[in-house]
Coordinates of C-alpha atoms in Angstrom, one line a residue:
M1 CA 75.5 31.8 155.1
L2 CA 75.8 34.6 157.6
D3 CA 75.2 37.9 157.5
F4 CA 77.5 39.3 159.8
F5 CA 80.4 38.4 162.5
T6 CA 81.8 41.1 164.5
I7 CA 84.0 41.1 168.3
F8 CA 83.9 44.2 170.3
S9 CA 84.4 45.4 174.0
K10 CA 82.2 45.9 176.7
G11 CA 83.4 49.7 176.5
G12 CA 82.2 49.9 172.6
L13 CA 85.0 49.5 170.8
V14 CA 84.7 47.4 168.0
L15 CA 87.8 45.1 167.5
W16 CA 87.2 43.4 164.2
C17 CA 84.0 42.5 162.0
F18 CA 83.1 40.0 159.1
Q19 CA 80.5 41.4 156.8
G20 CA 78.5 38.6 154.5
V21 CA 75.2 39.2 153.3
S22 CA 74.5 41.9 155.5
D23 CA 75.9 45.7 154.3
S24 CA 75.7 47.0 157.7
C25 CA 75.5 45.2 161.3
T26 CA 75.2 48.6 163.1
G27 CA 71.4 48.6 163.5
P28 CA 71.0 44.7 164.8
V29 CA 74.0 44.8 167.4
N30 CA 72.7 48.7 168.9
A31 CA 69.5 47.1 169.5
L32 CA 71.1 44.0 171.3
I33 CA 73.2 46.1 173.5
R34 CA 70.1 48.3 174.1
S35 CA 67.9 45.3 175.1
V36 CA 69.9 42.4 176.4
L37 CA 73.4 43.5 177.3
L38 CA 72.6 47.3 179.1
Q39 CA 70.1 45.3 180.9
E40 CA 71.8 42.4 182.0
R41 CA 69.6 40.0 180.7
G42 CA 71.3 36.4 180.8
G43 CA 70.3 33.1 180.8
N44 CA 69.8 33.1 176.6
N45 CA 72.3 33.6 174.1
S46 CA 69.8 34.4 171.3
F47 CA 68.2 37.4 170.5
T48 CA 66.1 38.1 167.4
H49 CA 65.9 41.6 165.8
E50 CA 63.6 41.9 162.4
A51 CA 64.7 39.6 160.4
L52 CA 67.6 38.2 161.6
T53 CA 68.8 36.0 164.7
L54 CA 71.5 37.0 166.4
K55 CA 73.7 34.9 168.9
Y56 CA 76.3 36.2 171.2
K57 CA 78.7 35.2 174.1
L58 CA 80.4 37.2 176.4
D59 CA 83.9 36.9 177.8
N60 CA 84.1 38.4 181.6
Q61 CA 87.6 37.8 181.7
F62 CA 88.8 40.1 179.1
E63 CA 85.2 42.0 178.6
L64 CA 84.6 40.9 175.3
V65 CA 81.7 40.5 173.0
F66 CA 80.8 38.0 170.5
V67 CA 78.2 38.3 168.1
V68 CA 77.1 36.4 165.0
G69 CA 74.1 37.3 163.1
F70 CA 72.2 35.1 160.5
Q71 CA 68.6 35.2 158.6
K72 CA 65.9 33.6 161.1
I73 CA 64.4 31.6 158.3
L74 CA 67.7 29.4 158.3
T75 CA 68.7 26.6 160.9
L76 CA 72.5 27.0 161.3
T77 CA 73.3 24.3 163.5
Y78 CA 76.9 25.1 163.7
V79 CA 76.6 28.6 164.8
D80 CA 77.2 27.7 168.5
K81 CA 80.6 25.8 167.4
L82 CA 81.5 28.4 165.5
I83 CA 81.1 31.3 168.1
D84 CA 83.3 29.1 170.4
D85 CA 85.9 28.4 168.2
V86 CA 86.2 32.2 167.5
H87 CA 86.2 33.1 170.6
R88 CA 88.8 30.8 171.8
L89 CA 91.2 31.4 169.0
F90 CA 90.9 35.1 169.4
R91 CA 91.4 35.3 172.7
D92 CA 94.7 32.8 172.8
K93 CA 96.2 34.8 169.9
Y94 CA 95.3 38.2 170.9
R95 CA 95.8 37.9 174.9
T96 CA 98.6 40.3 175.3
E97 CA 97.1 43.3 173.3
I98 CA 93.6 42.4 175.4
Q99 CA 95.2 41.7 178.9
Q100 CA 96.6 45.5 178.8
Q101 CA 93.0 46.9 179.3
S102 CA 93.3 50.5 178.0
A103 CA 91.2 51.7 175.1
L104 CA 94.5 53.4 174.0
S105 CA 96.2 49.7 173.4
L106 CA 92.8 48.6 172.0
L107 CA 92.7 51.3 169.1
N108 CA 96.3 51.3 168.3
G109 CA 96.0 47.5 168.1
T110 CA 95.8 45.4 164.6
F111 CA 93.7 42.5 164.9
D112 CA 94.0 40.7 161.1
F113 CA 91.5 37.7 162.0
Q114 CA 90.0 37.1 158.8
N115 CA 91.9 34.3 157.4
D116 CA 91.6 32.6 160.9
F117 CA 87.9 33.5 160.8
L118 CA 87.3 32.2 157.0
R119 CA 89.1 28.9 157.9
L120 CA 87.0 28.3 161.2
L121 CA 83.9 29.0 159.5
R122 CA 84.9 26.6 156.4
E123 CA 85.3 23.8 159.0
A124 CA 82.1 24.4 160.7
E125 CA 80.1 24.4 157.3
E126 CA 82.0 21.1 156.4
S127 CA 81.3 19.3 159.5
N128 CA 77.6 20.2 159.2
K129 CA 77.0 18.8 155.7
I130 CA 73.8 16.3 155.7
R131 CA 74.8 13.0 155.6
A132 CA 73.1 10.5 153.2
P133 CA 69.8 8.6 154.6
T134 CA 70.6 5.2 155.5
T135 CA 68.6 2.2 153.7
M136 CA 66.1 0.6 155.7
K137 CA 67.2 -3.0 156.4
K138 CA 65.1 -5.4 154.4
Y139 CA 63.6 -8.4 156.1
E140 CA 65.9 -10.8 154.6
D141 CA 69.1 -9.1 156.2
S142 CA 67.5 -9.4 159.8
E143 CA 68.5 -12.1 162.7
K144 CA 64.7 -13.2 162.6
A145 CA 65.0 -14.3 159.0
K146 CA 68.2 -16.6 159.8
K147 CA 66.4 -18.7 162.3
P148 CA 64.5 -21.9 161.2
V149 CA 61.1 -21.9 161.5
R150 CA 61.2 -24.9 164.1
S151 CA 62.7 -22.7 166.8
M152 CA 59.9 -20.5 166.4
I153 CA 57.1 -23.0 166.8
E154 CA 56.2 -23.3 170.7
T155 CA 54.7 -27.0 171.8
R156 CA 52.0 -27.3 174.5
G157 CA 53.7 -27.5 177.9
E158 CA 57.0 -25.7 176.9
K159 CA 58.3 -22.3 177.6
P160 CA 60.0 -20.2 175.5
K161 CA 63.5 -19.5 176.3
E162 CA 63.0 -15.9 176.9
K163 CA 59.8 -16.7 179.2
A164 CA 61.7 -19.5 181.1
K165 CA 64.5 -16.4 182.0
N166 CA 62.3 -14.2 183.1
S167 CA 60.8 -17.3 185.8
K168 CA 64.3 -17.6 187.3
K169 CA 64.2 -14.0 188.1
K170 CA 60.6 -14.4 190.3
G171 CA 60.5 -15.5 193.7
G172 CA 60.4 -19.4 194.7
K173 CA 56.8 -19.4 195.5
K174 CA 55.7 -18.6 191.9
E175 CA 58.3 -21.3 190.5
G176 CA 56.6 -23.6 192.6
S177 CA 53.5 -23.2 191.4
D178 CA 54.3 -23.1 187.8
S179 CA 55.7 -26.8 188.3
S180 CA 54.4 -29.3 185.3
P181 CA 51.3 -31.0 185.7
L182 CA 53.2 -34.5 185.0
A183 CA 55.7 -33.9 188.0
T184 CA 52.7 -33.2 190.2
S185 CA 50.3 -36.3 189.1
K186 CA 53.4 -38.5 189.8
A187 CA 54.0 -37.3 193.1
V188 CA 50.3 -38.1 193.9
L189 CA 50.8 -41.5 192.6
A190 CA 53.8 -42.1 194.5
E191 CA 52.3 -40.4 197.9
K192 CA 49.3 -42.9 197.3
S193 CA 51.5 -46.1 196.7
G194 CA 53.1 -45.5 199.8
L195 CA 56.8 -45.0 198.4
P196 CA 58.7 -41.7 199.0
A197 CA 58.9 -39.6 196.0
G198 CA 62.2 -38.6 194.4
P199 CA 64.4 -39.7 191.3
E200 CA 65.2 -43.1 192.3
N201 CA 61.5 -43.9 192.0
G202 CA 61.0 -42.2 188.5
V203 CA 59.3 -39.2 190.5
E204 CA 60.7 -35.7 189.5
L205 CA 60.0 -33.5 192.4
S206 CA 59.2 -29.4 192.2
K207 CA 61.2 -27.0 193.7
E208 CA 59.0 -26.6 196.7
E209 CA 58.4 -30.3 197.2
L210 CA 62.1 -30.4 197.5
V211 CA 62.8 -27.7 199.7
R212 CA 59.7 -29.0 202.1
R213 CA 61.5 -32.4 201.6
K214 CA 65.1 -31.5 202.7
R215 CA 63.2 -29.5 205.7
E216 CA 61.5 -32.7 206.8
E217 CA 65.2 -34.6 206.7
F218 CA 66.4 -31.8 208.7
M219 CA 63.6 -32.0 211.4
Q220 CA 64.1 -35.7 211.9
K221 CA 68.1 -35.4 212.2
H222 CA 67.8 -33.0 215.1
G223 CA 64.8 -34.0 216.9
R224 CA 61.1 -32.7 217.2
G225 CA 61.8 -30.0 219.8
M226 CA 62.2 -27.0 217.3
E227 CA 58.9 -27.6 215.9
K228 CA 57.1 -28.6 219.2
S229 CA 58.4 -25.3 220.5
S230 CA 57.1 -23.3 217.5
K231 CA 53.9 -25.1 217.6
S232 CA 53.4 -24.1 221.2
L233 CA 54.3 -20.3 220.8
K234 CA 51.2 -20.1 218.2
S235 CA 48.7 -22.2 220.2
D236 CA 48.0 -23.0 223.8
A237 CA 48.9 -26.2 225.2
P238 CA 46.4 -29.0 225.5
K239 CA 44.7 -29.4 228.7
E240 CA 45.4 -32.8 230.1
K241 CA 42.1 -35.0 230.8
G242 CA 41.9 -36.3 234.7
K243 CA 44.5 -35.7 237.5
K244 CA 47.4 -37.7 237.7
A245 CA 47.5 -37.9 241.4
P246 CA 44.8 -37.0 244.2
R247 CA 45.2 -33.6 245.5
V248 CA 45.8 -33.4 249.5
W249 CA 44.2 -30.8 251.2
A250 CA 44.6 -29.5 254.6
L251 CA 42.0 -28.8 257.1
G252 CA 43.3 -25.4 257.6
G253 CA 43.8 -24.1 254.4
C254 CA 46.4 -24.8 251.9
A255 CA 49.6 -26.8 253.5
N256 CA 52.0 -26.9 251.3
Q257 CA 51.6 -24.4 247.8
E258 CA 54.0 -26.4 245.8
V259 CA 52.7 -29.6 246.0
L260 CA 49.5 -28.0 244.8
D261 CA 50.9 -26.2 242.0
Y262 CA 50.4 -29.2 239.1
S263 CA 50.8 -26.4 236.3
A264 CA 53.4 -26.7 233.9
P265 CA 56.4 -24.1 233.8
T266 CA 55.4 -21.0 231.8
T267 CA 57.1 -18.3 230.3
N268 CA 54.8 -15.2 229.4
G269 CA 51.7 -17.4 229.5
T270 CA 53.2 -19.9 227.4
P271 CA 54.5 -23.5 228.6
E272 CA 58.4 -23.7 228.7
V273 CA 60.1 -26.4 226.0
A274 CA 63.3 -27.9 226.7
L275 CA 65.3 -27.4 223.5
P276 CA 68.1 -30.0 222.5
E277 CA 71.6 -28.3 223.3
D278 CA 72.8 -29.1 219.5
I279 CA 70.1 -26.6 218.5
K280 CA 70.9 -22.9 218.6
L281 CA 68.1 -20.4 218.1
I282 CA 69.1 -17.6 215.9
R283 CA 67.6 -14.8 217.6
G284 CA 68.5 -11.2 219.1
T285 CA 67.3 -11.6 222.5
G286 CA 69.4 -12.9 225.7
P287 CA 68.1 -13.5 229.1
G288 CA 64.9 -11.7 230.1
G289 CA 64.0 -10.9 226.6
Q290 CA 66.8 -8.4 226.5
L291 CA 67.6 -7.1 223.0
Q292 CA 71.9 -8.5 222.6
D293 CA 74.4 -6.2 221.4
L294 CA 76.0 -6.8 218.1
D295 CA 79.0 -8.7 218.3
C296 CA 81.7 -7.8 216.1
S297 CA 84.3 -10.4 216.9
S298 CA 85.5 -13.2 214.8
S299 CA 84.3 -16.7 215.0
D300 CA 87.3 -17.8 216.5
E301 CA 87.1 -15.2 219.6
E302 CA 83.5 -15.9 219.9
G303 CA 83.1 -17.9 222.7
A304 CA 85.7 -15.9 224.5
S305 CA 84.0 -13.3 224.4
Q306 CA 80.7 -14.7 225.6
N307 CA 82.3 -15.2 228.6
T308 CA 83.3 -11.5 228.9
T309 CA 80.5 -9.9 228.1
K310 CA 78.8 -7.7 231.2
P311 CA 75.6 -6.2 231.4
S312 CA 75.3 -2.7 229.4
A313 CA 75.8 0.5 231.3
T314 CA 72.9 2.3 232.2
K315 CA 71.7 4.9 229.7
G316 CA 72.8 8.3 230.1
T317 CA 75.9 7.6 232.0
L318 CA 78.2 8.2 229.1
G319 CA 78.3 11.1 227.2
G320 CA 79.9 12.7 224.2
M321 CA 82.5 10.6 222.2
F322 CA 82.4 7.5 224.6
G323 CA 78.6 7.7 224.4
M324 CA 79.1 7.3 220.8
L325 CA 81.8 4.5 221.1
K326 CA 79.2 2.2 223.3
G327 CA 76.4 2.9 220.8
L328 CA 78.9 1.4 218.1
V329 CA 79.8 -1.4 220.1
G330 CA 77.6 -2.1 222.9
S331 CA 78.8 -3.6 226.1
K332 CA 81.6 -5.4 224.9
S333 CA 84.9 -4.8 226.5
L334 CA 87.2 -3.1 224.4
S335 CA 90.4 -3.3 223.7
R336 CA 93.4 -1.6 222.5
E337 CA 93.0 -3.4 219.0
D338 CA 89.6 -2.2 218.7
M339 CA 90.1 1.5 219.5
E340 CA 93.1 1.8 217.2
S341 CA 91.2 2.4 214.1
V342 CA 89.2 5.3 215.8
L343 CA 92.2 6.4 217.6
D344 CA 93.9 7.0 214.4
K345 CA 90.9 8.7 212.7
M346 CA 90.9 10.8 215.8
R347 CA 94.9 11.9 215.3
D348 CA 94.4 12.4 211.4
H349 CA 91.4 14.9 212.3
S350 CA 93.3 16.6 214.7
T351 CA 96.6 17.0 212.2
V352 CA 94.1 18.3 209.7
K353 CA 92.7 20.7 211.8
Q354 CA 96.0 22.1 213.5
A355 CA 97.4 22.4 209.8
L356 CA 94.4 24.5 208.8
Q357 CA 94.1 27.2 211.6
E358 CA 98.1 27.3 211.0
S359 CA 97.4 28.3 207.5
L360 CA 94.8 30.3 208.3
V361 CA 96.8 32.2 210.9
Q362 CA 99.5 33.1 208.6
I363 CA 97.1 34.4 206.1
L364 CA 95.9 36.7 208.5
Q365 CA 99.2 37.6 209.0
P366 CA 100.7 38.9 206.0
Q367 CA 104.7 39.4 205.5
R368 CA 104.2 43.5 205.8
R369 CA 103.1 44.5 209.5
V370 CA 101.9 48.3 210.1
D371 CA 103.4 49.9 213.1
M372 CA 102.0 53.1 213.6
L373 CA 103.4 54.2 216.6
R374 CA 107.1 53.1 215.7
D375 CA 106.6 55.4 212.2
I376 CA 104.8 58.2 214.2
M377 CA 108.0 58.4 216.5
D378 CA 110.4 58.2 213.5
A379 CA 108.6 61.1 211.7
Q380 CA 108.8 63.3 215.1
R381 CA 112.7 62.7 215.0
R382 CA 112.5 64.2 211.3
H383 CA 110.5 67.3 212.3
R384 CA 107.5 66.5 209.9
P385 CA 104.1 64.7 210.7
Y386 CA 102.8 61.8 210.2
V387 CA 99.9 61.5 207.3
V388 CA 97.0 59.1 207.1
T389 CA 94.5 59.1 204.4
F390 CA 91.2 57.0 204.9
C391 CA 89.3 55.9 201.5
G392 CA 86.5 53.8 200.6
V393 CA 82.8 53.4 199.9
N394 CA 79.8 55.4 201.1
G395 CA 78.7 54.5 204.6
V396 CA 81.3 52.3 205.8
G397 CA 82.1 54.4 208.9
K398 CA 85.2 56.2 207.7
S399 CA 84.5 59.3 209.7
T400 CA 83.4 57.6 212.9
N401 CA 86.8 55.1 212.8
L402 CA 88.6 58.0 212.0
A403 CA 87.4 59.8 215.0
K404 CA 88.1 56.5 217.1
I405 CA 91.7 56.1 215.7
S406 CA 92.3 60.1 216.9
F407 CA 91.1 59.1 220.3
W408 CA 93.9 55.9 220.5
L409 CA 96.3 58.5 219.6
L410 CA 95.5 61.1 221.8
E411 CA 96.0 58.3 224.6
N412 CA 99.1 57.6 223.6
G413 CA 100.2 61.4 224.1
F414 CA 100.0 62.3 220.1
S415 CA 98.5 65.4 218.8
V416 CA 95.9 65.2 216.2
L417 CA 94.7 67.3 213.1
V418 CA 91.8 66.3 211.6
A419 CA 91.5 67.3 207.8
A420 CA 87.8 68.0 206.6
C421 CA 88.2 66.6 202.8
D422 CA 84.9 65.4 202.1
T423 CA 83.4 68.7 200.3
F424 CA 80.9 67.0 198.9
R425 CA 78.5 65.0 201.3
A426 CA 76.4 67.6 203.3
G427 CA 77.0 67.2 207.1
A428 CA 80.5 65.8 206.6
V429 CA 82.3 68.8 208.0
E430 CA 79.8 69.2 210.8
Q431 CA 80.4 65.4 211.8
L432 CA 84.1 66.3 212.3
R433 CA 83.5 69.5 214.4
T434 CA 81.7 67.4 217.0
H435 CA 84.1 64.6 217.5
T436 CA 86.7 67.0 217.5
R437 CA 85.1 69.0 220.1
R438 CA 84.0 65.9 222.3
L439 CA 87.9 64.5 221.7
S440 CA 89.0 68.2 222.7
A441 CA 86.6 67.7 225.8
L442 CA 88.7 64.5 226.8
H443 CA 91.8 65.8 226.5
P444 CA 91.6 69.4 227.0
P445 CA 94.7 71.6 226.7
E446 CA 95.3 72.3 230.3
N447 CA 96.0 68.9 230.6
H448 CA 98.7 69.1 228.1
G449 CA 100.7 71.8 229.4
G450 CA 98.1 74.3 227.0
R451 CA 98.9 72.3 224.2
T452 CA 96.2 71.8 221.8
M453 CA 95.7 68.2 221.1
V454 CA 93.2 67.7 218.6
H455 CA 92.2 70.5 216.1
L456 CA 89.9 70.3 212.7
F457 CA 91.1 71.9 209.5
E458 CA 88.5 72.6 207.0
K459 CA 87.8 74.9 204.0
G460 CA 83.8 74.3 203.5
Y461 CA 82.0 72.7 200.7
G462 CA 82.8 72.2 196.8
K463 CA 86.6 73.1 197.4
D464 CA 89.3 70.9 195.7
A465 CA 90.4 67.8 198.4
A466 CA 93.6 67.7 197.1
G467 CA 94.4 71.5 198.0
I468 CA 92.7 71.2 201.0
A469 CA 95.1 68.2 202.2
M470 CA 98.2 69.9 200.9
E471 CA 97.0 73.0 203.0
A472 CA 96.6 70.9 206.3
I473 CA 99.8 69.3 205.8
A474 CA 101.6 72.4 206.0
F475 CA 99.4 73.9 209.0
A476 CA 100.3 70.8 210.7
R477 CA 104.2 71.1 210.3
N478 CA 104.1 75.2 211.2
Q479 CA 102.0 74.0 214.5
G480 CA 103.9 71.2 215.4
F481 CA 101.2 68.5 215.4
D482 CA 102.2 64.8 215.2
V483 CA 99.4 63.3 213.4
V484 CA 97.4 64.6 210.1
L485 CA 94.3 62.5 209.5
V486 CA 93.0 63.3 206.1
D487 CA 89.1 62.1 205.8
T488 CA 87.8 61.7 202.2
A489 CA 84.4 61.6 200.3
G490 CA 83.1 58.2 199.6
R491 CA 82.9 56.9 196.2
M492 CA 81.9 53.8 194.3
Q493 CA 84.9 51.9 192.9
D494 CA 83.2 51.9 189.3
N495 CA 83.2 55.5 189.6
A496 CA 86.2 56.5 187.3
P497 CA 86.1 60.4 187.9
L498 CA 86.0 60.2 191.2
M499 CA 88.6 57.2 191.8
T500 CA 90.3 60.0 189.4
A501 CA 90.1 62.8 191.9
L502 CA 91.2 60.3 194.8
A503 CA 94.3 59.1 192.8
K504 CA 95.3 62.8 192.6
L505 CA 94.8 63.3 196.3
I506 CA 97.2 61.0 197.1
T507 CA 99.9 61.0 194.5
V508 CA 100.0 65.2 195.1
N509 CA 100.6 64.7 198.9
T510 CA 102.1 61.7 199.1
P511 CA 100.8 60.1 202.7
D512 CA 102.9 57.7 204.7
L513 CA 100.0 55.3 205.1
V514 CA 96.8 54.6 202.8
L515 CA 94.0 52.7 204.4
F516 CA 91.1 51.4 202.9
V517 CA 88.0 51.3 205.2
G518 CA 85.6 48.4 204.4
E519 CA 82.6 46.8 206.2
A520 CA 82.5 43.2 207.5
L521 CA 79.0 43.0 207.3
V522 CA 78.8 43.0 203.1
G523 CA 81.2 39.6 202.9
N524 CA 82.9 39.3 199.4
E525 CA 81.8 42.5 198.1
A526 CA 84.4 44.1 200.6
V527 CA 86.9 42.3 198.9
D528 CA 85.4 43.4 195.3
Q529 CA 85.7 46.9 196.6
L530 CA 89.3 46.4 198.1
V531 CA 90.6 45.1 194.6
K532 CA 89.2 47.6 192.6
F533 CA 90.2 50.6 194.7
N534 CA 93.8 49.2 194.1
R535 CA 93.4 48.8 190.8
A536 CA 92.0 52.4 190.1
L537 CA 95.0 54.0 192.3
A538 CA 97.3 52.2 189.7
D539 CA 95.3 53.2 186.4
H540 CA 94.7 56.7 187.5
S541 CA 97.8 57.9 189.1
M542 CA 100.1 60.3 187.2
A543 CA 103.3 58.9 189.0
Q544 CA 105.3 56.2 187.4
T545 CA 105.5 54.4 190.6
P546 CA 101.7 55.1 191.9
R547 CA 100.8 54.9 195.6
L548 CA 98.4 51.8 196.3
I549 CA 96.7 51.0 199.8
D550 CA 98.8 50.0 202.3
G551 CA 96.3 48.4 205.0
I552 CA 92.6 47.7 205.7
V553 CA 90.2 49.2 208.6
L554 CA 87.4 46.6 209.0
T555 CA 84.6 48.0 210.5
K556 CA 81.3 46.8 212.1
F557 CA 83.1 43.6 213.1
D558 CA 80.4 43.0 215.9
T559 CA 77.5 42.3 213.5
I560 CA 79.0 39.3 211.9
D561 CA 79.4 37.1 215.1
D562 CA 82.1 34.2 213.7
K563 CA 81.6 34.6 210.3
V564 CA 84.9 36.0 209.3
G565 CA 85.4 34.9 205.8
A566 CA 85.8 38.4 204.9
A567 CA 88.9 39.3 206.8
I568 CA 90.6 36.3 205.5
S569 CA 89.6 36.6 201.8
M570 CA 90.8 40.6 201.7
T571 CA 94.1 39.8 203.2
Y572 CA 94.6 36.6 201.3
I573 CA 93.8 38.1 197.8
T574 CA 95.4 41.6 198.2
S575 CA 98.3 40.7 201.2
K576 CA 96.9 43.7 202.7
P577 CA 97.6 43.6 206.5
I578 CA 94.2 44.6 209.0
V579 CA 95.4 47.6 210.9
F580 CA 91.7 48.3 213.2
V581 CA 89.1 46.6 213.8
G582 CA 85.7 48.7 214.7
T583 CA 83.6 46.9 217.0
G584 CA 81.0 49.3 218.2
Q585 CA 79.8 52.8 218.3
T586 CA 82.4 54.6 221.1
Y587 CA 85.7 55.6 221.0
C588 CA 87.1 52.8 223.0
D589 CA 85.6 50.1 220.4
L590 CA 88.8 49.9 218.2
R591 CA 90.9 47.0 218.5
S592 CA 93.8 45.3 216.7
L593 CA 93.6 42.1 214.7
N594 CA 94.3 39.2 217.1
A595 CA 94.7 36.2 214.1
K596 CA 94.7 33.4 216.6
A597 CA 91.5 34.9 218.0
V598 CA 89.5 34.8 214.6
V599 CA 90.8 31.8 213.3
A600 CA 89.4 29.8 216.3
A601 CA 86.1 31.8 216.3
L602 CA 86.2 30.3 212.6
M603 CA 87.0 27.0 213.6
K604 CA 84.4 26.4 215.9
A605 CA 81.7 27.8 213.5

C-alpha cells in the first residue's frame, strides 16, 4: 500500500499529488530535496526517511521529479514499474504544458491525473500477485523412472553412452590407449604367428594401430627416402669401417685436395640425402634456409607464380603504403587484379574523407555572414554610429578582444568610442582606460587631421549599464564617431537577475550587432553557455521580437592546438557565425575564421 505519490518541478511547484495512507508528504519530500536533490547525489533512486522508503525518478528534459513513498517494512516490487509507467504517461499527456517552461503556465495548468494513476496502480498490483507454488515432481513422473532397469546396468568392459561420447572429444592418443584388452591380445597373437593384423584375419585393430599401419603403407609406396632423411637429421651418420681405396700421398704435400676428400656431402653438419622427386617437403624454407613468402595465388597459377618469383628487396627500401603492401604479399610480382581490391578501398576512403571535409566546412560557414566593415559604411551613409555589444561569462576575454577589434577598426580608418558598461568588476574601467591610451598612442590625432580616433566613455561604478550605453550612443552621434563598442560585465548563464539586466540593455539600446565571447579552451561548456545566453535573452526580453545573439568571438584559440570541436559544435547547434578568433595577447592577434584551414587541421588530428 502506497503512502503517497507526488510530481513536482525542479523549481518547487507541485503539479499533482496522491495521498494514500499518509496524511501529508511534505516532511519526507523536503528531506529528500535537502539531502539528495540539492546536493546532487546521483546513482541511487532510493531514500529512507524515518519509517518511509522514498523512490524517485528525475526527468532532466522537462525538469520534473517523480516521488513515491511507502513503509520501509513492506516489500513492494512493483514500485519501479509503477514510477516508470506514471512518468511515461504524465510526460506524454501534458507535454504541451510542460514544454512552455514558465512558472505561470505550470500554475495555471490543470493536471487531472487521478484516474490514470489509479488505473496504473491497479495494473501494477495485479501483475505482481503471488503465484501459487508449483508442486514438486514425483519420481514416477520423471524420465528416469520410465527407463528399464536393464538400460541402467553396466557390464564389465562396456562403457556407458555418455562416457563414450566424452571419450570421442578427447585426443586420439588417449583413445588409442583406452582400446579393449581383447583387441590388443588378438593383435599380439597375429604378430607372433606372422600374419598381418587386420579384419580379414579376424583381428580388430585399435585406432592408433590403424594410423601406424596407414603410415607404413604410405612409406612403402613412396620409398624410404623420407624416413632416412628424418633419421639422419636426428642422429649422426654412422661411420664407415675401413677404407674403400688407398689414399695417394704426394711427397711434397697434398697434390689434389679433391681426391683426398672422402667425406659425404653435408649441409650444416648433417649428410645430404637425396629425396625422390615425387615427394614434396611441406616446409616454409627456400634456398639457403630463408623463409619463403606466403603465396596467395590459386593452385592453377602455382606453377606460373613459382617461375615469376623474384628475390625480396632489401629491407627498408620501401616505406609507407608500398612497404605495407610488401609486408602483405612478400616478393610476389603484383598484377592489376591483385591491386584492384586495395585501390577500391583507398578510393572509398578518399571519397568518405572528402565528403566529411565538405560537410564540416559547410557547418563552419552558416547561411548568415557578418561583414562589419560593409555594415559600418552603410551606417555612415545614414549618419549614425554602428553599435556592437559584447557579452559572455566571466574571464573569457571580453575587454581584451574588444581592444583588439578596436585596433582592427582603427587600422581600417574608423573612429571608435568604447562604452565602459561593466560597472560591477573592480578595475574594469581602468583596464579599458589603459587600452584606449595605448590605442591613442598608436593612432594619434595629428596623424588623422586632428580627429580623435578612439575615446573612452565611462561613468564610474555602481551605475545602470543600460543607461550608460544609451548616453554613450548619443555622445557618439553628436561627436561623429563611427563605431560604439559596448563592454558589459561577465555573468553566468544561470544567473537570472544579471541575465535580465543584460536583456534590458540590449532591448533598450537595440545594437546593430550582439557578439557572444566564448573561449575555445572549455570545449562543450562554451556551447552550453551560448545556448543558455540565447535562451535567457529570449525569456527576459520585454520586446515582442526579442533580440538574440548574432555572432561569436572565439578567444584563446591558440591554446587548443588542433582540437577545434568546440567551434564546430557552437556553429552547428546555434547556426551562429564565428566573426572573430583571438589567437594571442597583442592587438594584432585577431583573425577571421578560415573554415577550410580549421577542418584540415581537424582531419589531420
